[in-house]
Short mmCIF file of C-alpha atoms in Angstrom, two decimals:
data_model
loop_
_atom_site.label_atom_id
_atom_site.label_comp_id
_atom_site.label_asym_id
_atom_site.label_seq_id
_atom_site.Cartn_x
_atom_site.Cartn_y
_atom_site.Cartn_z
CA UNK A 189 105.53 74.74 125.60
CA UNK A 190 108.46 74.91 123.66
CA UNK A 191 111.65 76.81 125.08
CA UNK A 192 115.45 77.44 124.64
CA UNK A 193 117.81 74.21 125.94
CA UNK A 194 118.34 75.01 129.31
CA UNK A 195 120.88 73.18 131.33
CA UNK A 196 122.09 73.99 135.09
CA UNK A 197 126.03 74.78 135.27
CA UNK A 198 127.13 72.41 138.00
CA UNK A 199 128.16 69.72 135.83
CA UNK A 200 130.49 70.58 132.85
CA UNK A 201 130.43 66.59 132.32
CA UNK A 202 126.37 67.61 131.64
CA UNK A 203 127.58 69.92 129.37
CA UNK A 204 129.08 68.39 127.05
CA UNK A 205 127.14 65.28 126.85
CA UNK A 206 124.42 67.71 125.64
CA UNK A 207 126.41 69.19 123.48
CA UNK A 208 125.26 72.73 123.79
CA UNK A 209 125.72 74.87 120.45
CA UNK A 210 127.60 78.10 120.69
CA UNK A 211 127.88 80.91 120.99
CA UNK A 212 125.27 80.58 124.30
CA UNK A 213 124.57 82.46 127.22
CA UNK A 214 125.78 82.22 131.00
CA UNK A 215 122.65 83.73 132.86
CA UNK A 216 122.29 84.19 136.26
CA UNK A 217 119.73 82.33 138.66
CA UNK A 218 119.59 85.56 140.51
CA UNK A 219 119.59 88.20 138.32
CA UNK A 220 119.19 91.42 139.97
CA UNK A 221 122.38 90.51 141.86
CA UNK A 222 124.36 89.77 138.89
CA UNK A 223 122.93 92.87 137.11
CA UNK A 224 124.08 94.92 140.14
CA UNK A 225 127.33 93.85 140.03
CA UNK A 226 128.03 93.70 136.57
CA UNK A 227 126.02 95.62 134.51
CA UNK A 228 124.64 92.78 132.03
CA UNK A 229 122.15 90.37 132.32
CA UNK A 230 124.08 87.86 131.03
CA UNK A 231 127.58 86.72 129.58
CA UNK A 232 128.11 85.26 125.95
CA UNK A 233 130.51 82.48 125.17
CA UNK A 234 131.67 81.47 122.07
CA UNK A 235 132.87 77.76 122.76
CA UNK A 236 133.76 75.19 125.78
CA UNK A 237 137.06 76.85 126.90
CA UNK A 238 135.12 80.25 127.27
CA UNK A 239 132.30 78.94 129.10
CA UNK A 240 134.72 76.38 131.76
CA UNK A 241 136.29 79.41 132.56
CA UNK A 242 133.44 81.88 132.95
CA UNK A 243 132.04 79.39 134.90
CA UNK A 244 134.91 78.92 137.21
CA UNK A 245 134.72 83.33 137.52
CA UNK A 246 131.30 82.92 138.41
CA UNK A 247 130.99 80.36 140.79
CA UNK A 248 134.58 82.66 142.80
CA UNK A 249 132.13 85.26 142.67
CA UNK A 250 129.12 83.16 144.15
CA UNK A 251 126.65 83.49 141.60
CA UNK A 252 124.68 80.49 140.74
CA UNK A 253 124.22 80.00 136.88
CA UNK A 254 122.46 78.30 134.41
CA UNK A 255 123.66 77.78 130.52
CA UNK A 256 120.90 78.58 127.80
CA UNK A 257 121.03 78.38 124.59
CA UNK A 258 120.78 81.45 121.84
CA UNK A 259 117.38 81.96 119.38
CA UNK A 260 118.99 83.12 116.37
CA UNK A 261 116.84 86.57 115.25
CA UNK A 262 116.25 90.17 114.96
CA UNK A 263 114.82 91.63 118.36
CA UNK A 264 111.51 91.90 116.48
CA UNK A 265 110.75 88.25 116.72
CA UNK A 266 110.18 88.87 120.08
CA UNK A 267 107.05 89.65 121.57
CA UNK A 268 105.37 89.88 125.26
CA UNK A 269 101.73 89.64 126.25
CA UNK A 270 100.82 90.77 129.54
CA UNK A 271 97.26 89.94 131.46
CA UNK A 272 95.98 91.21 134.69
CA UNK A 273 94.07 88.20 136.34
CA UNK A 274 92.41 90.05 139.61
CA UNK A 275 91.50 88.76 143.27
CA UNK A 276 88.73 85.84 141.83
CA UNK A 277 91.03 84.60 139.35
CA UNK A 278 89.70 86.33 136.28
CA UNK A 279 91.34 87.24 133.18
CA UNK A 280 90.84 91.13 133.31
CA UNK A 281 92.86 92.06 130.26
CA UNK A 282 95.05 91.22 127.87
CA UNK A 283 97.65 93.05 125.65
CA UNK A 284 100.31 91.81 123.07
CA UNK A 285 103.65 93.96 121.58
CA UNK A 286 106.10 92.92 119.68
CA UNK A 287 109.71 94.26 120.03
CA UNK A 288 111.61 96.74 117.44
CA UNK A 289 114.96 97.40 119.59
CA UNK A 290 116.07 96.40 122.79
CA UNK A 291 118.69 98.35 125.34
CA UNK A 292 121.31 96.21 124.48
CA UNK A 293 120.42 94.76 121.58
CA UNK A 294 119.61 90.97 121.80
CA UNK A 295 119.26 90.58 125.44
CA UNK A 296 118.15 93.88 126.87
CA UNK A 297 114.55 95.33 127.53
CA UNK A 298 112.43 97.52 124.84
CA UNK A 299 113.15 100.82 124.03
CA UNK A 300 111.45 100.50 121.10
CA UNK A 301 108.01 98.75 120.41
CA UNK A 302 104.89 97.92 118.87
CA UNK A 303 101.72 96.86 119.76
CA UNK A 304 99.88 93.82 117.99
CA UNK A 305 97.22 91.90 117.52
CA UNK A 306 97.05 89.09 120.27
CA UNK A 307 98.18 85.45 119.31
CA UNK A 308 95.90 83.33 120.96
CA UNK A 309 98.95 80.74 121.47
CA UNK A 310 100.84 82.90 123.14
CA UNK A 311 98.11 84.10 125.29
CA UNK A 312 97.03 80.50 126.46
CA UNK A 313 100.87 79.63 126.93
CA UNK A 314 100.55 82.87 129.43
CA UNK A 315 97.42 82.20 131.11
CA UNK A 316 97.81 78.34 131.96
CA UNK A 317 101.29 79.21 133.36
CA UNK A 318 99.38 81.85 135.82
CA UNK A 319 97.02 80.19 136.31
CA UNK A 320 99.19 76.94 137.17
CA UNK A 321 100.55 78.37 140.01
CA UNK A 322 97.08 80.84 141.52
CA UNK A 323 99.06 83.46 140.35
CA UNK A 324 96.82 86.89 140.55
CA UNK A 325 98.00 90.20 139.24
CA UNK A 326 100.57 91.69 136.77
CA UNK A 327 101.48 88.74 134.59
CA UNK A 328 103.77 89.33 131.62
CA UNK A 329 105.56 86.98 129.91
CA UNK A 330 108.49 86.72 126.28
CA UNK A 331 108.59 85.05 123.81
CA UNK A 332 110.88 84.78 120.92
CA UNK A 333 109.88 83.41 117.32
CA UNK A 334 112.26 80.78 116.39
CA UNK A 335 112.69 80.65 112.42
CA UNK A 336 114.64 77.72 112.06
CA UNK A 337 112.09 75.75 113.10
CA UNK A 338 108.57 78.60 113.59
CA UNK A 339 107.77 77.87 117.02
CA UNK A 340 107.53 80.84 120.14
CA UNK A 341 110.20 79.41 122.38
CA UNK A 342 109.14 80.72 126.14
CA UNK A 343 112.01 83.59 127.50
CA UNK A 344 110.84 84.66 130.41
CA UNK A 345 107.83 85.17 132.70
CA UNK A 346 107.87 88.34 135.07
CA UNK A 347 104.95 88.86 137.66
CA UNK A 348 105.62 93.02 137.81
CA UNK A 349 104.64 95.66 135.53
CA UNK A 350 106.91 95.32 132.41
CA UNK A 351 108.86 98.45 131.60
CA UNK A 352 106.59 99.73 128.61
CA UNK A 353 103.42 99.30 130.49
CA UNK A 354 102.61 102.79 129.10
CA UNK A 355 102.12 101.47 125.39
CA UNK A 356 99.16 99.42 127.17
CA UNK A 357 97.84 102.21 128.48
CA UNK A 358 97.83 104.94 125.88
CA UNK A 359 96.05 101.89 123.32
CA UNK A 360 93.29 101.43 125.74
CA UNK A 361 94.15 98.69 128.08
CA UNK A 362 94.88 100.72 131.61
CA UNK A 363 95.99 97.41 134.06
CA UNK A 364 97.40 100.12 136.87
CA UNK A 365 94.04 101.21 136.67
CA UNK A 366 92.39 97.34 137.03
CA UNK A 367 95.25 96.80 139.43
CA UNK A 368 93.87 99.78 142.07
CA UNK A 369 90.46 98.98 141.58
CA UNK A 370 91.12 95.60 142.01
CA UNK A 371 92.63 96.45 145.32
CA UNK A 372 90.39 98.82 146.78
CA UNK A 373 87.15 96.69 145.99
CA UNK A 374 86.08 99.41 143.30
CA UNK A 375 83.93 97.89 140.00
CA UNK A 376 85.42 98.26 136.64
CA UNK A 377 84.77 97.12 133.62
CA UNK A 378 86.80 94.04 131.54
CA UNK A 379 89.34 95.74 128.65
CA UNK A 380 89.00 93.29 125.86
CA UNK A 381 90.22 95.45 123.03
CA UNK A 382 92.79 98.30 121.88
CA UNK A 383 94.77 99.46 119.32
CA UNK A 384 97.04 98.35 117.23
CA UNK A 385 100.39 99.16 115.12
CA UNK A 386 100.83 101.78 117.57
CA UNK A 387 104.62 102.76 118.54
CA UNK A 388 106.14 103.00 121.54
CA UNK A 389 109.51 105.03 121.98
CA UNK A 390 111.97 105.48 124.92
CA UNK A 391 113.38 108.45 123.35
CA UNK A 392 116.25 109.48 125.55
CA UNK A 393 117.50 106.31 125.18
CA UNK A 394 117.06 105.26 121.85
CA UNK A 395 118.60 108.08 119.87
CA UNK A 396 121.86 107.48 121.93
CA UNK A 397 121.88 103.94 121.71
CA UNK A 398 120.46 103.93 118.08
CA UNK A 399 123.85 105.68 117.06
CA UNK A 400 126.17 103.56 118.62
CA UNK A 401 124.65 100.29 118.26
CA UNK A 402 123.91 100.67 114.68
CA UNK A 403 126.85 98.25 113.15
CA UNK A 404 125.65 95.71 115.19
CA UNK A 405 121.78 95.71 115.28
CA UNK A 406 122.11 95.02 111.54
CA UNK A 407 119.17 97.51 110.79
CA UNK A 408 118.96 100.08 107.82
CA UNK A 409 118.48 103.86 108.37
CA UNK A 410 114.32 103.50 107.08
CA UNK A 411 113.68 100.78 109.58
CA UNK A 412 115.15 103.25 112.39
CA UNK A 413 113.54 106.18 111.20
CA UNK A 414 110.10 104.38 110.59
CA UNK A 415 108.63 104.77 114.36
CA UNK A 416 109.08 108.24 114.37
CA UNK A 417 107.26 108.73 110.95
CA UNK A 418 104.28 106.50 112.32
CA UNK A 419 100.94 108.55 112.89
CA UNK A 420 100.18 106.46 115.61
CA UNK A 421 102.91 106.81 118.45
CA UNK A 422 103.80 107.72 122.04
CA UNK A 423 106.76 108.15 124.10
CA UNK A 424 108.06 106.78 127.01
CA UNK A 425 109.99 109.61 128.62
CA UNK A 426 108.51 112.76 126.82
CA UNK A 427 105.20 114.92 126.41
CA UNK A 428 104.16 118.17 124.99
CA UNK A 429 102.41 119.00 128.23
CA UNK A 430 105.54 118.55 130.71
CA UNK A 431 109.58 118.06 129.30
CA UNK A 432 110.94 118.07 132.43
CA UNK A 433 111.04 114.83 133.01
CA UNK A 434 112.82 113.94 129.49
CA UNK A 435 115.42 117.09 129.91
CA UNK A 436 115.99 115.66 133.20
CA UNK A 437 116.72 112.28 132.21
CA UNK A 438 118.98 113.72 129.50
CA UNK A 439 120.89 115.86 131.87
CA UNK A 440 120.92 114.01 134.77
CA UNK A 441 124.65 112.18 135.53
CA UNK A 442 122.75 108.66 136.75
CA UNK A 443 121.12 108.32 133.37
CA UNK A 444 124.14 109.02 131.62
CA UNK A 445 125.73 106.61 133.32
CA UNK A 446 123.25 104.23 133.00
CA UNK A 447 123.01 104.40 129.30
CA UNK A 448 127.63 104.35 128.83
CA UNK A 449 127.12 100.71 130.95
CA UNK A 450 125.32 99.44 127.99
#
């Protein structure tokens, strides 16, 4: 399946002969340990001199890294399809949402989304690539649409609940559900179906981030407003039957933080 040029970092020599368009991305082979230490999944550089020496930084630091290449786009060419595949190896259910904005913008993780209609390439791209490897569980895996040339370039795979497994739920699809039954040998039934054009909305973090990152997501006021119109939405973080956990997250010093590091 197609996916961006990916190249591994130990050879600059590699590099070059590849000739790698810029501006790329330095990304981590172990992420959570890069993430920890900086705050950013990734580092952007804008031509050979920038990526030699954030290279040299890197490899000081001991972080292994790989050097990938950038799908031009709005964060709404990308979408994610997750399946749960239980114990037997059966497809259990499947759900499909496309991005609106992403926390940061261009390489982050949703904190605002749709859900769609399934695309049956993406979905066999995700279940031969479980299925591959016996994988059994929470599969979810990104792609982005690529408009210079209209192919879903894979971006990455993650075998966890994603962050905005909620949206799944609240359109019908309950995988945590699957996933205990699963476990504890109960019966349940196969979730083929659920709704669409429904939006998803991290609230506490989107009307921050919405604000400051307006310049450079290059969206107009209507297209950030239009979630909050739609009939059909839920939230991520807030509900008329409890606020606590929203006024906590919008109080609370770790959050703060946590949304200033982006």
């Amino acid at each position: 399946m197609p996916y961006p040029l990916t190249l591994p970092s130990k050879s600059l020599d590699i590099l070059a002969e590849n000739r790698i368009t810029y501006p790329c991305i330095l990304k981590p082979v172990f992420g959570h340990i890069f993430f920890s230490q900086y705050r950013t999944k990734n580092f952007v550089v804008n031509n050979f001199g920038e990526l030699s020496s954030q290279l040299e930084f890197c490899s000081r630091a001991g972080h292994e890294m790989m050097i990938q290449e950038i799908i031009p786009g709005p964060d709404s060419n990308i979408y994610q399809c997750m399946v749960y595949i239980d114990g037997s190896g059966q497809i259990r259910a499947r759900f499909m949402m496309r991005k609106l904005r992403q926390n940061p913008p261009q390489f982050g993780v949703a904190r605002v989304a749709v859900s769609c209609q399934l695309i049956a390439l993406l979905v066999d791209y995700t279940t031969r690539m479980a299925r591959s490897i016996g994988f059994t569980g929470i599969w979810a895996t990104e792609f982005k649409l690529d408009a210079r040339d209209g192919q879903f370039k894979l971006i990455e795979i993650n075998g966890r609940m994603p962050r905005w497994n909620w949206l799944a739920a609240y359109c019908g699809v309950n995988i945590p559900w699957l996933a205990y039954c699963d476990a504890h040998a109960i019966e349940s039934v196969q979730q083929p179906s659920y709704e669409t054009d429904v939006h998803w909305i991290e609230l506490a973090k989107d009307v921050s981030l919405s604000i400051r990152n307006h310049q450079g997501e290059g969206l107009d006021l209507s297209e950030y407003i239009e979630p909050y119109l739609s009939a059909r939405k839920t939230f991520a973080d807030v509900s008329s039957d409890d606020y606590m956990p929203f006024l906590k997250r919008i109080f609370n010093p770790m959050t703060n933080r946590e949304l200033q590091s982006h």
